[in-house]
Tab-separated table of C-alpha atoms in Angstrom:
chain	number	residue	atom	x	y	z
A	1014	MET	CA	-62.332	-32.050	53.777
A	1015	LYS	CA	-65.320	-29.812	52.962
A	1016	ILE	CA	-62.981	-27.252	51.465
A	1017	LEU	CA	-61.456	-29.934	49.204
A	1018	ARG	CA	-64.889	-31.059	47.967
A	1019	PHE	CA	-65.876	-27.476	47.309
A	1020	ALA	CA	-62.704	-26.879	45.268
A	1021	CYS	CA	-63.294	-29.983	43.116
A	1022	LEU	CA	-66.903	-28.973	42.437
A	1023	ALA	CA	-65.864	-25.447	41.437
A	1024	GLY	CA	-63.197	-26.796	39.064
A	1025	LEU	CA	-65.698	-29.132	37.407
A	1026	LEU	CA	-68.174	-26.294	36.845
A	1027	TRP	CA	-65.410	-24.127	35.352
A	1028	LEU	CA	-64.347	-26.838	32.908
A	1029	THR	CA	-67.968	-27.377	31.844
A	1030	GLY	CA	-68.320	-23.684	31.104
A	1031	CYS	CA	-65.182	-23.676	28.967
A	1032	ALA	CA	-66.506	-26.552	26.877
A	1033	THR	CA	-69.822	-24.823	26.114
A	1034	THR	CA	-68.776	-21.189	25.729
A	1035	GLY	CA	-68.847	-19.612	22.238
A	1036	THR	CA	-70.676	-20.189	18.962
A	1037	PRO	CA	-69.972	-23.624	17.514
A	1038	SER	CA	-68.336	-23.723	14.056
A	1039	SER	CA	-70.043	-25.694	11.297
A	1040	ASN	CA	-66.631	-27.153	10.393
A	1041	PRO	CA	-65.079	-29.225	13.167
A	1042	PHE	CA	-61.653	-28.560	11.595
A	1043	ASP	CA	-62.203	-24.802	11.213
A	1044	THR	CA	-58.815	-23.116	11.202
A	1045	ASP	CA	-60.087	-19.568	10.685
A	1046	SER	CA	-60.785	-19.054	14.398
A	1047	PRO	CA	-58.001	-17.446	16.426
A	1048	ALA	CA	-55.704	-19.881	18.162
A	1049	GLY	CA	-57.095	-21.013	21.505
A	1050	THR	CA	-60.701	-19.981	20.728
A	1051	ALA	CA	-61.823	-22.600	18.169
A	1052	SER	CA	-64.336	-25.034	19.603
A	1053	HIS	CA	-64.475	-28.733	18.824
A	1054	ILE	CA	-67.706	-30.621	18.162
A	1055	PRO	CA	-67.270	-34.379	17.836
A	1056	VAL	CA	-68.570	-35.881	14.580
A	1057	ILE	CA	-70.825	-38.826	15.436
A	1058	PRO	CA	-71.892	-41.022	12.470
A	1059	ASN	CA	-75.496	-41.987	12.011
A	1060	GLY	CA	-76.400	-45.562	12.795
A	1061	PRO	CA	-74.412	-48.263	14.478
A	1062	LEU	CA	-70.646	-48.466	14.045
A	1063	SER	CA	-69.254	-51.248	11.852
A	1064	PRO	CA	-65.730	-52.717	12.004
A	1065	ILE	CA	-63.186	-51.911	9.278
A	1066	THR	CA	-63.042	-54.809	6.845
A	1067	ALA	CA	-59.845	-56.192	5.344
A	1068	GLY	CA	-60.811	-54.867	1.927
A	1069	ARG	CA	-61.304	-51.342	3.207
A	1070	ALA	CA	-58.080	-51.401	5.158
A	1071	ALA	CA	-56.053	-52.486	2.113
A	1072	SER	CA	-56.803	-49.410	0.000
A	1073	SER	CA	-54.208	-48.843	-2.697
A	1074	GLU	CA	-54.037	-45.184	-1.662
A	1075	VAL	CA	-52.408	-46.067	1.656
A	1076	ALA	CA	-48.635	-45.921	1.358
A	1077	SER	CA	-46.606	-48.790	2.740
A	1078	LEU	CA	-44.509	-48.048	5.826
A	1079	PHE	CA	-41.666	-50.165	4.438
A	1080	THR	CA	-39.319	-49.115	1.614
A	1081	PRO	CA	-38.531	-52.118	-0.587
A	1082	ALA	CA	-34.861	-52.989	-0.871
A	1083	ASP	CA	-35.569	-54.657	-4.223
A	1084	LEU	CA	-36.434	-52.387	-7.155
A	1085	TRP	CA	-38.608	-55.120	-8.681
A	1086	GLU	CA	-40.892	-54.958	-5.639
A	1087	ARG	CA	-41.087	-51.184	-5.957
A	1088	ILE	CA	-42.120	-51.578	-9.588
A	1089	ARG	CA	-44.792	-54.140	-8.656
A	1090	ARG	CA	-46.268	-51.758	-6.092
A	1091	GLY	CA	-46.695	-49.093	-8.754
A	1092	PHE	CA	-48.572	-51.239	-11.294
A	1093	ALA	CA	-51.664	-49.202	-12.184
A	1094	MET	CA	-52.613	-50.080	-15.768
A	1095	PRO	CA	-55.550	-52.430	-16.446
A	1096	ASP	CA	-54.411	-55.914	-17.420
A	1097	LEU	CA	-54.929	-56.942	-21.020
A	1098	GLN	CA	-56.742	-60.256	-21.298
A	1099	HIS	CA	-55.891	-61.729	-24.678
A	1100	GLU	CA	-54.534	-64.965	-26.109
A	1101	LEU	CA	-51.553	-63.085	-27.511
A	1102	VAL	CA	-50.453	-62.335	-23.960
A	1103	GLN	CA	-50.085	-66.047	-23.187
A	1104	ASP	CA	-48.220	-66.516	-26.462
A	1105	ARG	CA	-45.686	-63.805	-25.545
A	1106	GLU	CA	-45.361	-65.122	-21.984
A	1107	GLN	CA	-44.262	-68.453	-23.356
A	1108	TRP	CA	-41.904	-66.761	-25.801
A	1109	TYR	CA	-40.069	-64.870	-23.048
A	1110	ALA	CA	-40.199	-67.711	-20.512
A	1111	SER	CA	-38.655	-70.125	-23.006
A	1112	ARG	CA	-35.637	-67.828	-23.449
A	1113	PRO	CA	-34.100	-67.485	-19.967
A	1114	ASP	CA	-30.682	-66.428	-21.310
A	1115	TYR	CA	-32.247	-63.596	-23.291
A	1116	MET	CA	-34.289	-62.485	-20.273
A	1117	GLN	CA	-31.200	-62.570	-18.070
A	1118	ARG	CA	-29.147	-60.438	-20.467
A	1119	MET	CA	-31.958	-57.983	-20.961
A	1120	THR	CA	-32.749	-57.515	-17.270
A	1121	GLU	CA	-29.090	-57.238	-16.280
A	1122	ARG	CA	-28.603	-54.550	-18.929
A	1123	SER	CA	-31.583	-52.650	-17.547
A	1124	SER	CA	-30.115	-52.502	-14.028
A	1125	LYS	CA	-28.182	-49.340	-14.963
A	1126	TYR	CA	-31.284	-47.407	-15.972
A	1127	LEU	CA	-34.372	-48.769	-14.194
A	1128	PHE	CA	-34.048	-46.834	-10.940
A	1129	HIS	CA	-33.989	-43.487	-12.749
A	1130	ILE	CA	-36.994	-44.411	-14.896
A	1131	VAL	CA	-39.024	-45.577	-11.882
A	1132	GLU	CA	-38.160	-42.367	-10.032
A	1133	GLU	CA	-39.396	-40.278	-12.965
A	1134	LEU	CA	-42.605	-42.294	-13.317
A	1135	GLU	CA	-43.432	-41.969	-9.622
A	1136	ARG	CA	-42.659	-38.261	-9.666
A	1137	ARG	CA	-45.169	-37.822	-12.499
A	1138	GLY	CA	-47.732	-40.195	-10.997
A	1139	MET	CA	-47.534	-42.557	-13.977
A	1140	PRO	CA	-47.927	-46.376	-13.922
A	1141	THR	CA	-44.639	-48.158	-13.238
A	1142	GLU	CA	-45.451	-50.720	-15.954
A	1143	LEU	CA	-44.053	-48.099	-18.312
A	1144	ALA	CA	-40.587	-48.695	-16.839
A	1145	LEU	CA	-40.731	-52.064	-18.616
A	1146	LEU	CA	-41.440	-50.550	-22.044
A	1147	PRO	CA	-37.765	-50.363	-23.119
A	1148	TYR	CA	-37.684	-54.169	-22.837
A	1149	ILE	CA	-40.167	-54.187	-25.718
A	1150	GLU	CA	-38.642	-51.320	-27.657
A	1151	SER	CA	-34.919	-52.072	-27.523
A	1152	ALA	CA	-34.204	-54.783	-24.926
A	1153	PHE	CA	-32.813	-51.833	-22.909
A	1154	ASN	CA	-29.997	-51.290	-25.415
A	1155	PRO	CA	-29.391	-47.520	-25.764
A	1156	GLN	CA	-27.383	-48.140	-28.941
A	1157	ALA	CA	-30.240	-50.004	-30.667
A	1158	VAL	CA	-31.220	-48.723	-34.139
A	1159	SER	CA	-34.257	-50.047	-35.991
A	1160	SER	CA	-34.593	-50.571	-39.724
A	1161	ALA	CA	-36.738	-47.406	-39.768
A	1162	LYS	CA	-33.864	-45.422	-38.128
A	1163	ALA	CA	-35.451	-45.235	-34.679
A	1164	ALA	CA	-32.705	-45.059	-32.043
A	1165	GLY	CA	-32.075	-45.466	-28.346
A	1166	MET	CA	-33.741	-47.283	-25.457
A	1167	TRP	CA	-37.070	-45.621	-26.232
A	1168	GLN	CA	-36.658	-45.879	-30.036
A	1169	PHE	CA	-37.313	-42.319	-31.167
A	1170	MET	CA	-37.576	-41.585	-34.862
A	1171	PRO	CA	-35.496	-38.567	-35.979
A	1172	ALA	CA	-38.492	-36.267	-36.513
A	1173	THR	CA	-40.169	-37.236	-33.237
A	1174	GLY	CA	-36.869	-36.743	-31.452
A	1175	ASN	CA	-36.601	-33.233	-32.889
A	1176	TYR	CA	-40.174	-32.493	-31.761
A	1177	PHE	CA	-39.230	-33.400	-28.181
A	1178	ASP	CA	-35.983	-31.409	-28.322
A	1179	LEU	CA	-33.601	-34.355	-28.594
A	1180	LYS	CA	-30.514	-32.936	-30.307
A	1181	GLN	CA	-29.120	-34.950	-33.220
A	1182	ASN	CA	-25.908	-33.491	-34.565
A	1183	ALA	CA	-22.395	-34.410	-35.619
A	1184	PHE	CA	-21.266	-34.972	-32.041
A	1185	ARG	CA	-24.158	-36.510	-30.140
A	1186	ASP	CA	-27.605	-38.059	-30.520
A	1187	ASP	CA	-29.834	-37.328	-27.537
A	1188	ARG	CA	-32.255	-40.050	-28.627
A	1189	ARG	CA	-29.704	-42.339	-26.949
A	1190	ASP	CA	-29.136	-40.123	-23.905
A	1191	VAL	CA	-30.460	-41.819	-20.755
A	1192	LEU	CA	-31.901	-38.712	-19.078
A	1193	ALA	CA	-33.028	-36.788	-22.173
A	1194	SER	CA	-34.674	-39.741	-23.938
A	1195	THR	CA	-36.492	-40.847	-20.766
A	1196	ARG	CA	-37.808	-37.332	-20.248
A	1197	ALA	CA	-38.978	-37.171	-23.855
A	1198	ALA	CA	-40.554	-40.654	-23.789
A	1199	LEU	CA	-42.561	-39.921	-20.651
A	1200	ASP	CA	-43.615	-36.528	-22.032
A	1201	TYR	CA	-44.826	-38.278	-25.179
A	1202	LEU	CA	-46.652	-41.024	-23.292
A	1203	GLN	CA	-48.376	-38.462	-21.069
A	1204	LYS	CA	-49.406	-36.528	-24.172
A	1205	LEU	CA	-50.824	-39.676	-25.793
A	1206	TYR	CA	-52.706	-40.690	-22.665
A	1207	GLY	CA	-54.208	-37.203	-22.555
A	1208	MET	CA	-55.360	-37.658	-26.161
A	1209	PHE	CA	-56.901	-41.128	-25.842
A	1210	GLY	CA	-57.658	-41.488	-22.110
A	1211	ASP	CA	-56.577	-45.140	-22.262
A	1212	TRP	CA	-53.090	-46.532	-21.635
A	1213	HIS	CA	-53.442	-49.366	-24.148
A	1214	LEU	CA	-54.403	-46.928	-26.891
A	1215	ALA	CA	-51.629	-44.555	-25.805
A	1216	LEU	CA	-49.107	-47.390	-26.152
A	1217	ALA	CA	-50.492	-48.310	-29.566
A	1218	ALA	CA	-50.031	-44.685	-30.628
A	1219	TYR	CA	-46.459	-44.674	-29.288
A	1220	ASN	CA	-45.711	-47.595	-31.587
A	1221	TRP	CA	-47.934	-46.838	-34.581
A	1222	GLY	CA	-48.409	-43.068	-34.397
A	1223	GLU	CA	-51.197	-40.995	-32.900
A	1224	GLY	CA	-52.658	-40.195	-36.309
A	1225	SER	CA	-52.897	-43.866	-37.262
A	1226	VAL	CA	-54.635	-44.778	-34.002
A	1227	GLY	CA	-56.975	-41.810	-34.301
A	1228	ARG	CA	-57.995	-42.815	-37.819
A	1229	ALA	CA	-58.514	-46.454	-36.751
A	1230	ILE	CA	-60.797	-45.306	-33.938
A	1231	ALA	CA	-62.735	-43.048	-36.322
A	1232	ARG	CA	-63.222	-45.937	-38.780
A	1233	ASN	CA	-64.590	-48.181	-36.040
A	1234	GLN	CA	-66.879	-45.473	-34.741
A	1235	LYS	CA	-68.265	-44.930	-38.226
A	1236	ALA	CA	-68.852	-48.671	-38.600
A	1237	GLY	CA	-70.472	-48.924	-35.172
A	1238	LEU	CA	-67.632	-51.082	-33.801
A	1239	GLY	CA	-65.764	-50.931	-30.520
A	1240	THR	CA	-62.837	-48.571	-30.040
A	1241	ARG	CA	-60.727	-50.449	-27.499
A	1242	TYR	CA	-57.209	-51.604	-28.281
A	1243	THR	CA	-58.357	-55.118	-29.119
A	1244	ASP	CA	-61.136	-53.803	-31.395
A	1245	LEU	CA	-58.930	-51.842	-33.778
A	1246	ASN	CA	-57.493	-53.057	-37.060
A	1247	MET	CA	-53.760	-52.435	-36.812
A	1248	PRO	CA	-50.436	-53.756	-38.120
A	1249	ALA	CA	-49.094	-56.989	-36.644
A	1250	GLU	CA	-46.298	-55.182	-34.795
A	1251	THR	CA	-48.765	-52.904	-32.997
A	1252	ARG	CA	-51.154	-55.808	-32.408
A	1253	LEU	CA	-48.354	-57.555	-30.475
A	1254	TYR	CA	-47.060	-54.436	-28.754
A	1255	VAL	CA	-49.257	-54.282	-25.658
A	1256	PRO	CA	-49.383	-58.109	-25.289
A	1257	LYS	CA	-45.581	-58.066	-25.122
A	1258	LEU	CA	-45.616	-55.456	-22.377
A	1259	GLN	CA	-48.355	-57.331	-20.500
A	1260	ALA	CA	-46.339	-60.549	-20.739
A	1261	VAL	CA	-43.233	-58.906	-19.290
A	1262	LYS	CA	-45.375	-57.331	-16.575
A	1263	ASN	CA	-46.800	-60.726	-15.658
A	1264	ILE	CA	-43.328	-62.273	-15.489
A	1265	VAL	CA	-42.054	-59.435	-13.280
A	1266	ALA	CA	-45.149	-59.732	-11.072
A	1267	ASN	CA	-44.647	-63.455	-10.525
A	1268	PRO	CA	-41.330	-64.739	-11.896
A	1269	GLU	CA	-41.627	-68.075	-10.063
A	1270	ALA	CA	-44.758	-68.948	-12.018
A	1271	PHE	CA	-42.728	-68.687	-15.239
A	1272	ARG	CA	-39.587	-70.325	-13.831
A	1273	THR	CA	-37.736	-67.076	-14.418
A	1274	GLU	CA	-35.085	-65.598	-12.165
A	1275	LEU	CA	-34.776	-61.820	-12.114
A	1276	PRO	CA	-31.369	-60.404	-11.158
A	1277	LEU	CA	-31.274	-58.414	-7.945
A	1278	ILE	CA	-31.580	-54.685	-8.666
A	1279	GLU	CA	-31.196	-52.651	-5.515
A	1280	ASN	CA	-33.602	-49.809	-4.820
A	1281	HIS	CA	-30.763	-47.303	-5.048
A	1282	PRO	CA	-29.491	-44.979	-7.796
A	1283	TYR	CA	-26.988	-46.659	-10.096
A	1284	PHE	CA	-25.537	-43.364	-11.307
A	1285	GLN	CA	-25.396	-39.703	-10.494
A	1286	THR	CA	-24.864	-36.606	-12.611
A	1287	VAL	CA	-21.530	-34.778	-12.577
A	1288	ASP	CA	-20.964	-31.274	-13.911
A	1289	ILE	CA	-18.164	-30.625	-16.398
A	1290	THR	CA	-16.880	-27.136	-17.127
A	1291	HIS	CA	-14.294	-27.884	-19.845
A	1292	ASP	CA	-14.261	-29.852	-23.073
A	1293	ILE	CA	-12.827	-33.203	-22.061
A	1294	ASP	CA	-11.908	-36.485	-23.726
A	1295	VAL	CA	-14.038	-39.541	-23.000
A	1296	ALA	CA	-10.867	-41.512	-22.295
A	1297	MET	CA	-9.784	-38.960	-19.686
A	1298	VAL	CA	-13.167	-39.048	-17.942
A	1299	ALA	CA	-12.972	-42.825	-17.700
A	1300	GLN	CA	-9.405	-42.632	-16.395
A	1301	LEU	CA	-10.178	-39.991	-13.752
A	1302	ALA	CA	-13.314	-41.854	-12.656
A	1303	GLY	CA	-11.615	-45.220	-12.499
A	1304	VAL	CA	-14.087	-46.931	-14.848
A	1305	ARG	CA	-13.746	-48.740	-18.141
A	1306	GLU	CA	-14.499	-46.588	-21.179
A	1307	ALA	CA	-17.141	-49.133	-22.248
A	1308	ASP	CA	-18.917	-48.713	-18.900
A	1309	PHE	CA	-18.807	-44.935	-19.219
A	1310	ARG	CA	-20.284	-45.076	-22.700
A	1311	ALA	CA	-23.057	-47.392	-21.452
A	1312	LEU	CA	-24.218	-44.548	-19.190
A	1313	ASN	CA	-23.466	-41.826	-21.757
A	1314	PRO	CA	-24.395	-43.492	-25.053
A	1315	SER	CA	-25.303	-40.290	-26.886
A	1316	PHE	CA	-21.715	-39.234	-27.628
A	1317	HIS	CA	-20.559	-39.821	-31.212
A	1318	ARG	CA	-17.008	-38.641	-30.837
A	1319	PRO	CA	-14.013	-39.046	-28.499
A	1320	THR	CA	-14.433	-35.603	-26.877
A	1321	ILE	CA	-17.338	-34.207	-24.833
A	1322	PHE	CA	-18.104	-30.540	-25.429
A	1323	ALA	CA	-19.141	-28.899	-22.164
A	1324	ALA	CA	-21.153	-26.142	-23.860
A	1325	GLY	CA	-23.506	-28.748	-25.332
A	1326	THR	CA	-23.362	-31.398	-22.614
A	1327	PRO	CA	-22.630	-29.747	-19.243
A	1328	GLN	CA	-23.419	-32.942	-17.303
A	1329	ILE	CA	-22.295	-36.540	-17.597
A	1330	LEU	CA	-23.390	-39.700	-15.790
A	1331	LEU	CA	-21.043	-41.800	-13.683
A	1332	PRO	CA	-21.590	-44.849	-11.481
A	1333	TRP	CA	-22.616	-43.737	-7.993
A	1334	ASP	CA	-19.344	-44.567	-6.229
A	1335	ASN	CA	-17.125	-43.369	-9.078
A	1336	ALA	CA	-18.608	-39.881	-9.308
A	1337	ARG	CA	-16.763	-38.725	-6.187
A	1338	VAL	CA	-13.536	-40.340	-7.401
A	1339	PHE	CA	-13.823	-38.443	-10.690
A	1340	GLN	CA	-14.465	-35.116	-8.982
A	1341	ARG	CA	-11.525	-35.545	-6.616
A	1342	ASN	CA	-9.142	-36.483	-9.442
A	1343	LEU	CA	-10.436	-33.715	-11.710
A	1344	ASP	CA	-9.888	-31.108	-8.986
A	1345	ALA	CA	-6.345	-32.395	-8.514
A	1346	LYS	CA	-5.537	-32.056	-12.241
A	1347	ASN	CA	-4.124	-28.569	-12.655
A	1348	GLN	CA	-1.978	-28.806	-15.745
A	1349	GLY	CA	-2.231	-29.983	-19.339
A	1350	GLN	CA	-5.239	-30.050	-21.631
A	1351	TYR	CA	-8.492	-31.842	-20.967
A	1352	ALA	CA	-9.445	-32.267	-24.632
A	1353	SER	CA	-7.443	-33.578	-27.579
A	1354	TRP	CA	-9.992	-32.523	-30.195
A	1355	THR	CA	-11.890	-29.435	-31.241
A	1356	VAL	CA	-14.293	-28.456	-34.056
A	1357	TRP	CA	-13.419	-26.756	-37.339
A	1358	SER	CA	-16.160	-25.154	-39.420
A	1359	VAL	CA	-15.288	-25.851	-43.075
A	1360	PRO	CA	-15.160	-22.499	-44.956
A	1361	THR	CA	-15.899	-23.821	-48.456
A	1362	THR	CA	-16.883	-27.059	-50.157
A	1363	MET	CA	-13.781	-29.186	-50.501
A	1364	SER	CA	-12.512	-32.706	-50.898
A	1365	VAL	CA	-11.564	-34.845	-47.929
A	1366	ALA	CA	-7.937	-34.744	-49.085
A	1367	ASP	CA	-7.937	-30.920	-49.038
A	1368	ALA	CA	-9.571	-30.842	-45.594
A	1369	ALA	CA	-7.054	-33.344	-44.243
A	1370	GLN	CA	-4.155	-31.264	-45.564
A	1371	ARG	CA	-5.494	-28.105	-43.915
A	1372	THR	CA	-5.953	-29.786	-40.541
A	1373	GLY	CA	-2.691	-31.716	-40.512
A	1374	MET	CA	-4.393	-35.104	-40.508
A	1375	SER	CA	-4.172	-38.069	-42.820
A	1376	GLU	CA	-7.158	-38.546	-45.100
A	1377	ASN	CA	-7.941	-41.933	-43.540
A	1378	ASP	CA	-7.871	-40.501	-40.003
A	1379	LEU	CA	-10.136	-37.603	-40.955
A	1380	ARG	CA	-12.620	-39.976	-42.613
A	1381	SER	CA	-12.584	-42.383	-39.689
A	1382	LEU	CA	-13.001	-39.749	-36.981
A	1383	ASN	CA	-15.854	-37.955	-38.749
A	1384	ASN	CA	-17.507	-40.962	-40.436
A	1385	ILE	CA	-17.052	-39.637	-43.974
A	1386	PRO	CA	-17.779	-42.296	-46.614
A	1387	PRO	CA	-15.789	-42.585	-49.857
A	1388	ARG	CA	-16.482	-40.492	-52.958
A	1389	MET	CA	-17.991	-37.569	-51.017
A	1390	LEU	CA	-17.150	-33.861	-50.824
A	1391	ILE	CA	-17.451	-31.896	-47.565
A	1392	LYS	CA	-19.889	-29.026	-47.949
A	1393	ALA	CA	-19.199	-25.520	-46.690
A	1394	GLY	CA	-20.307	-24.942	-43.092
A	1395	SER	CA	-19.766	-28.544	-42.031
A	1396	ALA	CA	-18.470	-29.125	-38.515
A	1397	LEU	CA	-15.438	-31.417	-38.502
A	1398	MET	CA	-13.704	-32.775	-35.429
A	1399	VAL	CA	-9.981	-32.082	-35.777
A	1400	PRO	CA	-6.905	-32.184	-33.505
A	1401	ARG	CA	-6.689	-29.460	-30.880
A	1402	THR	CA	-3.336	-27.698	-30.877
A	1403	THR	CA	-1.370	-27.190	-27.691
A	1404	THR	CA	-1.954	-23.433	-27.937
A	1405	THR	CA	-5.755	-23.710	-28.230
A	1406	ARG	CA	-7.390	-22.357	-25.085
A	1407	GLN	CA	-10.967	-21.793	-26.195
A	1408	ASP	CA	-13.551	-24.560	-25.866
A	1409	VAL	CA	-16.103	-25.306	-28.588
A	1410	SER	CA	-18.959	-22.786	-28.611
A	1411	ALA	CA	-22.483	-23.690	-27.554
A	1412	HIS	CA	-23.775	-22.996	-31.065
A	1413	LEU	CA	-21.393	-25.494	-32.658
A	1414	ALA	CA	-21.768	-28.055	-29.859
A	1415	ASP	CA	-25.560	-28.030	-30.212
A	1416	ASN	CA	-25.992	-27.479	-33.946
A	1417	GLY	CA	-22.853	-28.686	-35.715
A	1418	GLN	CA	-23.652	-30.946	-38.657
A	1419	LEU	CA	-21.625	-32.782	-41.256
A	1420	ALA	CA	-23.032	-32.077	-44.734
A	1421	LEU	CA	-21.721	-34.082	-47.692
A	1422	THR	CA	-22.306	-34.084	-51.413
A	1423	PRO	CA	-21.308	-36.773	-53.917
A	1424	GLU	CA	-18.134	-36.312	-55.913
A	1425	ILE	CA	-20.116	-37.815	-58.785
A	1426	VAL	CA	-23.726	-36.827	-59.441
A	1427	THR	CA	-26.010	-37.800	-62.320
A	1428	ARG	CA	-27.662	-35.704	-64.999
A	1429	ARG	CA	-30.701	-36.544	-67.114
A	1430	THR	CA	-29.502	-36.834	-70.684
A	1431	THR	CA	-30.839	-38.083	-74.028
A	1432	VAL	CA	-28.613	-39.923	-76.474
A	1433	ARG	CA	-29.327	-41.311	-79.949
A	1434	ALA	CA	-29.294	-45.052	-80.412
A	1435	GLY	CA	-27.239	-46.460	-83.263
A	1436	LYS	CA	-28.046	-49.389	-85.541
A	1437	ARG	CA	-28.601	-52.623	-83.682
A	1438	ASP	CA	-28.363	-50.864	-80.283
A	1439	THR	CA	-30.091	-52.656	-77.411
A	1440	VAL	CA	-30.670	-51.904	-73.742
A	1441	ARG	CA	-27.655	-54.046	-72.909
A	1442	SER	CA	-25.321	-52.441	-75.446
A	1443	MET	CA	-26.283	-48.935	-74.303
A	1444	ALA	CA	-25.742	-49.907	-70.676
A	1445	GLN	CA	-22.288	-51.298	-71.468
A	1446	ARG	CA	-21.325	-48.248	-73.505
A	1447	TYR	CA	-22.209	-45.769	-70.743
A	1448	ARG	CA	-21.233	-48.017	-67.823
A	1449	VAL	CA	-24.615	-48.108	-66.146
A	1450	SER	CA	-26.810	-51.060	-65.225
A	1451	VAL	CA	-29.099	-52.797	-67.705
A	1452	ASP	CA	-31.996	-52.580	-65.236
A	1453	ASN	CA	-31.591	-48.815	-64.936
A	1454	VAL	CA	-31.562	-48.239	-68.705
A	1455	ALA	CA	-34.713	-50.358	-69.066
A	1456	ASP	CA	-36.390	-48.546	-66.173
A	1457	TRP	CA	-35.495	-45.068	-67.415
A	1458	ASN	CA	-37.032	-45.832	-70.829
A	1459	ASP	CA	-39.975	-48.010	-69.707
A	1460	VAL	CA	-38.824	-50.991	-71.757
A	1461	LYS	CA	-37.809	-54.548	-70.964
A	1462	THR	CA	-34.191	-55.431	-70.306
A	1463	GLY	CA	-33.991	-57.415	-73.549
A	1464	ALA	CA	-35.470	-54.663	-75.735
A	1465	ALA	CA	-33.765	-53.196	-78.827
A	1466	PHE	CA	-33.781	-49.538	-79.892
A	1467	LYS	CA	-34.402	-48.180	-83.378
A	1468	ALA	CA	-31.587	-46.342	-85.115
A	1469	GLY	CA	-31.745	-42.649	-84.153
A	1470	GLN	CA	-34.195	-43.255	-81.275
A	1471	GLN	CA	-33.824	-40.874	-78.317
A	1472	VAL	CA	-32.745	-42.883	-75.251
A	1473	VAL	CA	-33.028	-41.394	-71.755
A	1474	MET	CA	-29.911	-41.849	-69.624
A	1475	PHE	CA	-28.810	-40.591	-66.216
A	1476	LEU	CA	-25.074	-40.317	-66.630
A	1477	PRO	CA	-22.444	-39.439	-64.013
A	1478	VAL	CA	-21.065	-35.929	-63.897
A	1479	ARG	CA	-17.835	-35.512	-61.931
A	1480	MET	CA	-17.851	-32.432	-59.729
A	1481	SER	CA	-14.699	-30.608	-58.705
A	1482	LYS	CA	-14.300	-27.852	-56.147
A	1483	GLY	CA	-15.591	-24.553	-57.484
A	1484	SER	CA	-16.206	-25.882	-60.996
A	1485	SER	CA	-19.249	-26.732	-63.056
A	1486	ALA	CA	-20.194	-30.156	-64.300
A	1487	SER	CA	-17.866	-31.849	-66.696
A	1488	GLY	CA	-17.006	-35.352	-67.751
A	1489	SER	CA	-18.615	-38.136	-69.673
A	1490	ALA	CA	-21.933	-36.344	-70.063
A	1491	SER	CA	-20.372	-33.333	-71.760
A	1492	ARG	CA	-20.832	-34.958	-75.141
A	1493	THR	CA	-24.576	-35.229	-74.658
A	1494	THR	CA	-27.444	-32.798	-74.571
A	1495	GLY	CA	-30.085	-32.282	-71.941
A	1496	SER	CA	-30.923	-30.602	-68.664
A	1497	LYS	CA	-28.018	-29.217	-66.641
A	1498	ALA	CA	-29.717	-29.771	-63.286
A	1499	PRO	CA	-28.409	-32.910	-61.566
A	1500	ALA	CA	-31.149	-35.416	-60.797
A	1501	PRO	CA	-30.915	-37.541	-57.640
A	1502	THR	CA	-31.456	-41.218	-58.304
A	1503	ARG	CA	-32.575	-44.039	-56.114
A	1504	LYS	CA	-30.922	-47.404	-56.295
A	1505	GLY	CA	-32.043	-49.385	-59.297
A	1506	GLY	CA	-34.744	-47.005	-60.461
A	1507	LYS	CA	-35.858	-43.675	-61.817
A	1508	PRO	CA	-34.951	-40.327	-60.227
A	1509	SER	CA	-36.634	-40.010	-56.842
A	1510	LYS	CA	-39.022	-37.185	-56.054
A	1511	LYS	CA	-38.245	-34.995	-53.066
A	1512	ARG	CA	-40.830	-35.027	-50.313
A	1513	ARG	CA	-41.899	-31.679	-48.986
């Protein structure tokens, strides 16, 4: 018994020595000490301990242990923008809430794209409210085009699209592409937030332009006024822009309060990317994947033409379950062509009839396939989609697939000309004689439509000059004198000036 007591005492003394041996580190989590030698000093707070309150325990930085099955709930969890308090918000809430059919169509359409957008926002650490922005821009319609020629879900103008590397050529428009346009939109929004440090101002700049918002802020600063979103003088569309987004956010946050039912959108990818290594017809992709062509185009809305050129678009999107079906059927296809069409670079300016004859197509088919309007010539270097022969083995090059453009020029152009008025000539009689509009003749000469000209007076006219392949101007203006340079005209007015 004494031996046992002695052994216990010795063990206790040895453990005490181990706990106090060595120089204590100033950092209780010091990892620079060799393994097995670092000492631990408990950190004891000053003062009495206090229990964790509910508010402290519910910090927004603590991630939930549960993954939401509903994408709407995932979006709600990521709300991070300050709410806009404004009477216009209530006005827009009522507008959306009073149109349940519109809301239903819009939200159902978004179900194809929302998961990808939310994933990208979370990856970048951006507020998930921004996933709702295409509701405001386009009602989540990737084929939407505004009166100002903005296109796609995110409504990129042509120049802005070019700035963010969204290709716009004869075969595709990446402003409509789901992946490319989302990447560009989030890049742009991040850039604007970096400029203004305020999400409401960043959104105003997305709609109105960063220069316009910057100048509005500068004007208010000079006048000693506030520089928040609600303080700035801006167009009505931009004034309503953030209230619209806030209204949709409020409805998504609490649909029951607005008697709105949101369709179930599962927290799961709707589509996945599939690699293609050959030029392939859209119809064949849909057939091999077992989907309707309309459904394929809804996920791949950037394509203009019936064939996808692999060198320019090496990936396509397919519904999640159909991607494997497509790959299996594509691997099993070991004979025949994948593409029915290829690209021909026009060697010289020619008429549509000449181009159709060279390619073995009817003129109507060539116009329809390439969207060529009437009374236009095809300029040299244009990229035309034409039938692919059975002996063609080479796919379209990357240069053509990425940069091919259709360039047209009018068969009839106008030339500035002066003619002499005869006795009793009026604006109307001159217009009838030269087959132009009365308004144009009056505008070109800065007179009223009912004015009369003096005999021998020089009258300015812009008369049509018919152009033929490889020839100079000829036609009705050949009897007149004046400048040989054709002058572009705008509808119903004087020649337009080119903008640099």
